[in-house]
Coordinates of C-alpha atoms in Angstrom, one line a residue:
X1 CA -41.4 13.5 -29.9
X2 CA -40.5 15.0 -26.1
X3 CA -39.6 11.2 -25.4
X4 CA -37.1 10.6 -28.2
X5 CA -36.1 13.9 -27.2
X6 CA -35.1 12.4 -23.7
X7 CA -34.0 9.4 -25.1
X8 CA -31.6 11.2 -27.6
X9 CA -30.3 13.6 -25.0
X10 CA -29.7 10.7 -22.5
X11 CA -27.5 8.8 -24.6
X12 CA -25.5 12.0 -25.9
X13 CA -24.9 12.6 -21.9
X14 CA -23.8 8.6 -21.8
X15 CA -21.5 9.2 -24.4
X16 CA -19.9 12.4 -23.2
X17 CA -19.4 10.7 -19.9
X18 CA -18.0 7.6 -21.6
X19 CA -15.7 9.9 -23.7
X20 CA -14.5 12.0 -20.8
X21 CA -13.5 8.7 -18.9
X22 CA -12.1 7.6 -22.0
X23 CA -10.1 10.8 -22.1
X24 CA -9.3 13.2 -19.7
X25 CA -10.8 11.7 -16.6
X26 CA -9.6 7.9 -17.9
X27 CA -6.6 8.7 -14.8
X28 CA -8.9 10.2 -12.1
X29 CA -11.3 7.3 -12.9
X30 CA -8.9 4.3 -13.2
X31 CA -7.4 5.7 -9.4
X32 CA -10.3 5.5 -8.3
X33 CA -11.3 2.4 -9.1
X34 CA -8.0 1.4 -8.1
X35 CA -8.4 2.4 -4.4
X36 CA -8.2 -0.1 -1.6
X37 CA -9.9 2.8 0.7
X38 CA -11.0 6.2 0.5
X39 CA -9.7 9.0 3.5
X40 CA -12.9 8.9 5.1
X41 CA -12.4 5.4 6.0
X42 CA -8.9 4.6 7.2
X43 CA -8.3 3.7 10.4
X44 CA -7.6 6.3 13.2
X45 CA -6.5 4.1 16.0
X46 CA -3.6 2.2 17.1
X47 CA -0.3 3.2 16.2
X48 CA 0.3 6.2 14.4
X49 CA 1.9 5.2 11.1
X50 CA 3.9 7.9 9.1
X51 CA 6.0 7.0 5.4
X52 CA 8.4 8.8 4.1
X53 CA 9.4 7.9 0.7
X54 CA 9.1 7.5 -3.0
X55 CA 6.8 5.8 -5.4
X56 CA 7.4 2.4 -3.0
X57 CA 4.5 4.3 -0.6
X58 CA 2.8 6.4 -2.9
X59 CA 1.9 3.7 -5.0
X60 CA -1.1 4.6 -7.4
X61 CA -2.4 6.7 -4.1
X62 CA -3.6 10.1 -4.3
X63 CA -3.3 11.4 -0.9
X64 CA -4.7 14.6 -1.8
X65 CA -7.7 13.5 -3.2
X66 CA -7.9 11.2 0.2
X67 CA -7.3 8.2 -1.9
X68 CA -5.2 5.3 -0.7
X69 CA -4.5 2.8 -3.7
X70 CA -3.5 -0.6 -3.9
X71 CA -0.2 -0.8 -5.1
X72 CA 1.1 1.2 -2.4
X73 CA 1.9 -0.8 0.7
X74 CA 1.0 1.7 3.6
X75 CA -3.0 1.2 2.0
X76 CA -2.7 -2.2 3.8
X77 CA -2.0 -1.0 7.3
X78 CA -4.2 1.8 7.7
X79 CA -7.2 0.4 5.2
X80 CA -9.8 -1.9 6.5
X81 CA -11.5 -3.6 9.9
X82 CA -8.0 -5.3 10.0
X83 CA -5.8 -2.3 9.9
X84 CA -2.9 -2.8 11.8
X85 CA -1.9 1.1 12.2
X86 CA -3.3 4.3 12.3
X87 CA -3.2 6.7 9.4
X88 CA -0.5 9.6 9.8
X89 CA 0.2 10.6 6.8
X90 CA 1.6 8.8 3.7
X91 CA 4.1 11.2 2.9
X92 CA 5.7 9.5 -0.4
X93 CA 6.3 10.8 -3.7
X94 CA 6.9 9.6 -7.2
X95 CA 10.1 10.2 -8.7
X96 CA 11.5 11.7 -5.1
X97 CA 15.6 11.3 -4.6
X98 CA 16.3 11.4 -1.3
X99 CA 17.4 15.0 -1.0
X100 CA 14.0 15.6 -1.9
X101 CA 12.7 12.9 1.0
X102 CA 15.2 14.1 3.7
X103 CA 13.4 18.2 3.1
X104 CA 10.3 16.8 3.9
X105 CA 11.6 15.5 7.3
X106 CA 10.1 18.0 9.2
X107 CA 6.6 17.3 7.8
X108 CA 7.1 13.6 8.6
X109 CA 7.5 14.3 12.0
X110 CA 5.0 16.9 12.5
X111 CA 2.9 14.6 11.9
X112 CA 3.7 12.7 15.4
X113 CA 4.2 9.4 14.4
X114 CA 4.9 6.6 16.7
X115 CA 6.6 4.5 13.5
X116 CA 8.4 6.1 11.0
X117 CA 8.9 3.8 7.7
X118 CA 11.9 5.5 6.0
X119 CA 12.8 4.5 2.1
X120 CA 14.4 5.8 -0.7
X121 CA 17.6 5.4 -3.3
X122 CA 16.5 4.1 -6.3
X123 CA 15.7 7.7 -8.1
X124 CA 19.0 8.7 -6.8
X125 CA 20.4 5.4 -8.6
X126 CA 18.9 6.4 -11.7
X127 CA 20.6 10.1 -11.8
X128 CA 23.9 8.8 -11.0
X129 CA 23.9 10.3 -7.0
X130 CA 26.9 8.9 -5.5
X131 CA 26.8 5.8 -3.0
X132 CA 28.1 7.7 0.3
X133 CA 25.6 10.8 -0.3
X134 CA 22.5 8.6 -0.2
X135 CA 23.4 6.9 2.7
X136 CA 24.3 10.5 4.3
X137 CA 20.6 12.0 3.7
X138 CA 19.3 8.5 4.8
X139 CA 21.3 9.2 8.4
X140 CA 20.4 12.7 8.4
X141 CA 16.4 11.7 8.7
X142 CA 17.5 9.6 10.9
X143 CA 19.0 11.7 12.7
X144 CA 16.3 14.1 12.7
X145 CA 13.9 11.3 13.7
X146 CA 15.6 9.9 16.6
X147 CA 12.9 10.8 18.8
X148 CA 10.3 8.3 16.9
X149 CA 9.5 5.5 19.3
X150 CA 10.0 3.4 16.2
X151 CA 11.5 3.5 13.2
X152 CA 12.5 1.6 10.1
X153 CA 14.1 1.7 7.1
X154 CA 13.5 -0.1 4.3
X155 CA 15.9 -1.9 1.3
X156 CA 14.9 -0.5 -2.0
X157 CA 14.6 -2.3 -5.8
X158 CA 17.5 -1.5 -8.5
X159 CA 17.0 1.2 -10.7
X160 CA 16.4 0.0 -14.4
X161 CA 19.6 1.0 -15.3
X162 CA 21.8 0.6 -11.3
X163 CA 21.7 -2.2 -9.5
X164 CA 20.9 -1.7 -6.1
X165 CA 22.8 -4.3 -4.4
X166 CA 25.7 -2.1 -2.9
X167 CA 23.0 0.3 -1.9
X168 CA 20.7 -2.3 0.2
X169 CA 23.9 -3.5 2.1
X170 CA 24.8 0.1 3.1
X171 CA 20.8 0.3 4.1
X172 CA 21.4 -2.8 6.5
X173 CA 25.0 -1.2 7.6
X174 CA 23.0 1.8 8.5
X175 CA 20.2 0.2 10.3
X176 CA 23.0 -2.1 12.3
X177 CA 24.5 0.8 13.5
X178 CA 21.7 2.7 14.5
X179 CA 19.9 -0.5 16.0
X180 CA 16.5 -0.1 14.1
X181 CA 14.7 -2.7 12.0
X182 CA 14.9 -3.3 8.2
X183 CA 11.8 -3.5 6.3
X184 CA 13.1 -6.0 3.2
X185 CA 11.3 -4.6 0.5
X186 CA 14.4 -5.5 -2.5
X187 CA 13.6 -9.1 -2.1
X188 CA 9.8 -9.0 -2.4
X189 CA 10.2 -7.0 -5.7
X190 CA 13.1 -9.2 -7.3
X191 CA 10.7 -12.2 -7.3
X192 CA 9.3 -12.9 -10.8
X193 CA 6.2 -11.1 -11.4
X194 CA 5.9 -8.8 -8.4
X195 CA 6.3 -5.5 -10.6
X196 CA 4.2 -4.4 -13.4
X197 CA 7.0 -2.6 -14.8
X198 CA 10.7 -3.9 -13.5
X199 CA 10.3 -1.3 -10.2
X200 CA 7.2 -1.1 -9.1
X201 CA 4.9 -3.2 -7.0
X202 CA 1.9 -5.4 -8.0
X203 CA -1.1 -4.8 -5.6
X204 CA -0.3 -8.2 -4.3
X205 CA 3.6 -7.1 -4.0
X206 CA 2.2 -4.4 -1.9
X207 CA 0.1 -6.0 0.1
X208 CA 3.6 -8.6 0.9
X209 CA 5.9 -5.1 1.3
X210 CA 3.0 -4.0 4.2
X211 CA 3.4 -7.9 5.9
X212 CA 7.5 -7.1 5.6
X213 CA 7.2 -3.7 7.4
X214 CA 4.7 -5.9 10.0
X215 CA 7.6 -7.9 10.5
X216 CA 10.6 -5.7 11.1
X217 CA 8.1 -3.3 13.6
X218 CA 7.1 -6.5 15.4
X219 CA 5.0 -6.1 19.2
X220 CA 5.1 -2.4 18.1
X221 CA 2.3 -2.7 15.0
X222 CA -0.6 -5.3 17.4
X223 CA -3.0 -7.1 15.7
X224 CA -6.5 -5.6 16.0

């Protein structure tokens, strides 16, 4: 009796954990298992590496549970034996404009990074924010961040409704005048297949948006 006792409570407690993953922990669980590292394991040498952004760094990341998921494409320089950077902070948020990115400037940069990847535009395409005040809050941080050793910006996809054309050429404008590197993200995601929804990266889009930061940061991001 005492064993089917055990055995009848056991599977009661496999089916409530089954149910709450099914349910209410079915987002908690699936970020997890989604994470290409955990906090405890990025890397914490080379060059500092601080994003400031949208959902084109957070990714499926949850940086306050110390998660660093795999659709976001700072995960694949601070993750790993073969991390190229070290972690400073992945400072993008889904859904951000870039109003929203430019007041979190200060955090960016109190966060001492020696490479700053800058990139936003396509929320601000999608509520109808006019052309020339994008650009304008993209100069302000960069403005503000002018005493980074190196920073980039980085071309963003089209809105599902705005096209994001005009946008990307003021981005390169932008970086011509100011003499940094471009990070060409728009291309990466226009390909067939690299988003899972029209805007946002695959995990193996990410991984190629991390190798196109690599590229426009150059000597500055060594390989370990």
């Amino acid at each position: 009796m005492r064993r089917t006792r055990l055995w009848i409570a056991g599977a009661l407690g496999v089916a409530l954990v089954a149910a709450l993953v099914a349910g209410p922990l079915k987002k908690p669980a699936l970020t997890v298992r989604n994470a290409h590292c955990f906090g405890w394991s990025v890397n914490d040498t080379g060059p500092r590496l601080v994003t400031l952004g949208d959902s084109m760094a957070q990714g499926n990341s949850r940086v306050d549970w110390g998660i660093h998921g795999n659709t976001s494409w700072y995960s694949y320089l601070v993750c790993g034996d073969d991390a190229r950077a070290a972690d400073g902070g992945n400072l993008g948020i889904n859904g951000a404009t870039t109003t929203q990115i430019l007041a979190r400037t200060d955090d960016a940069l109190a966060a001492n990074p020696d490479i700053l990847v800058v990139n936003g535009g396509t929320n601000d395409l999608a509520r109808s924010v006019p052309l020339p005040r994008i650009i304008d809050n993209l100069r302000t941080i960069l403005d503000r961040a002018r005493d980074v050793d190196t920073v980039v910006i980085a071309t963003v996809p089209s809105s599902r409704k705005v096209s994001a054309d005009d946008l990307n050429d003021e981005i390169r404008a932008l970086a011509a005048e100011r003499g940094i590197p471009v990070a060409e993200f728009a291309p990466l995601l226009d390909r067939p297949g690299a988003t899972f929804d029209g805007v946002h990266p695959t995990a193996s889009t990410a991984a190629a948006m991390a190798a196109a930061v690599v590229a426009a940061v150059g000597r500055a991001l060594p390989r370990t």
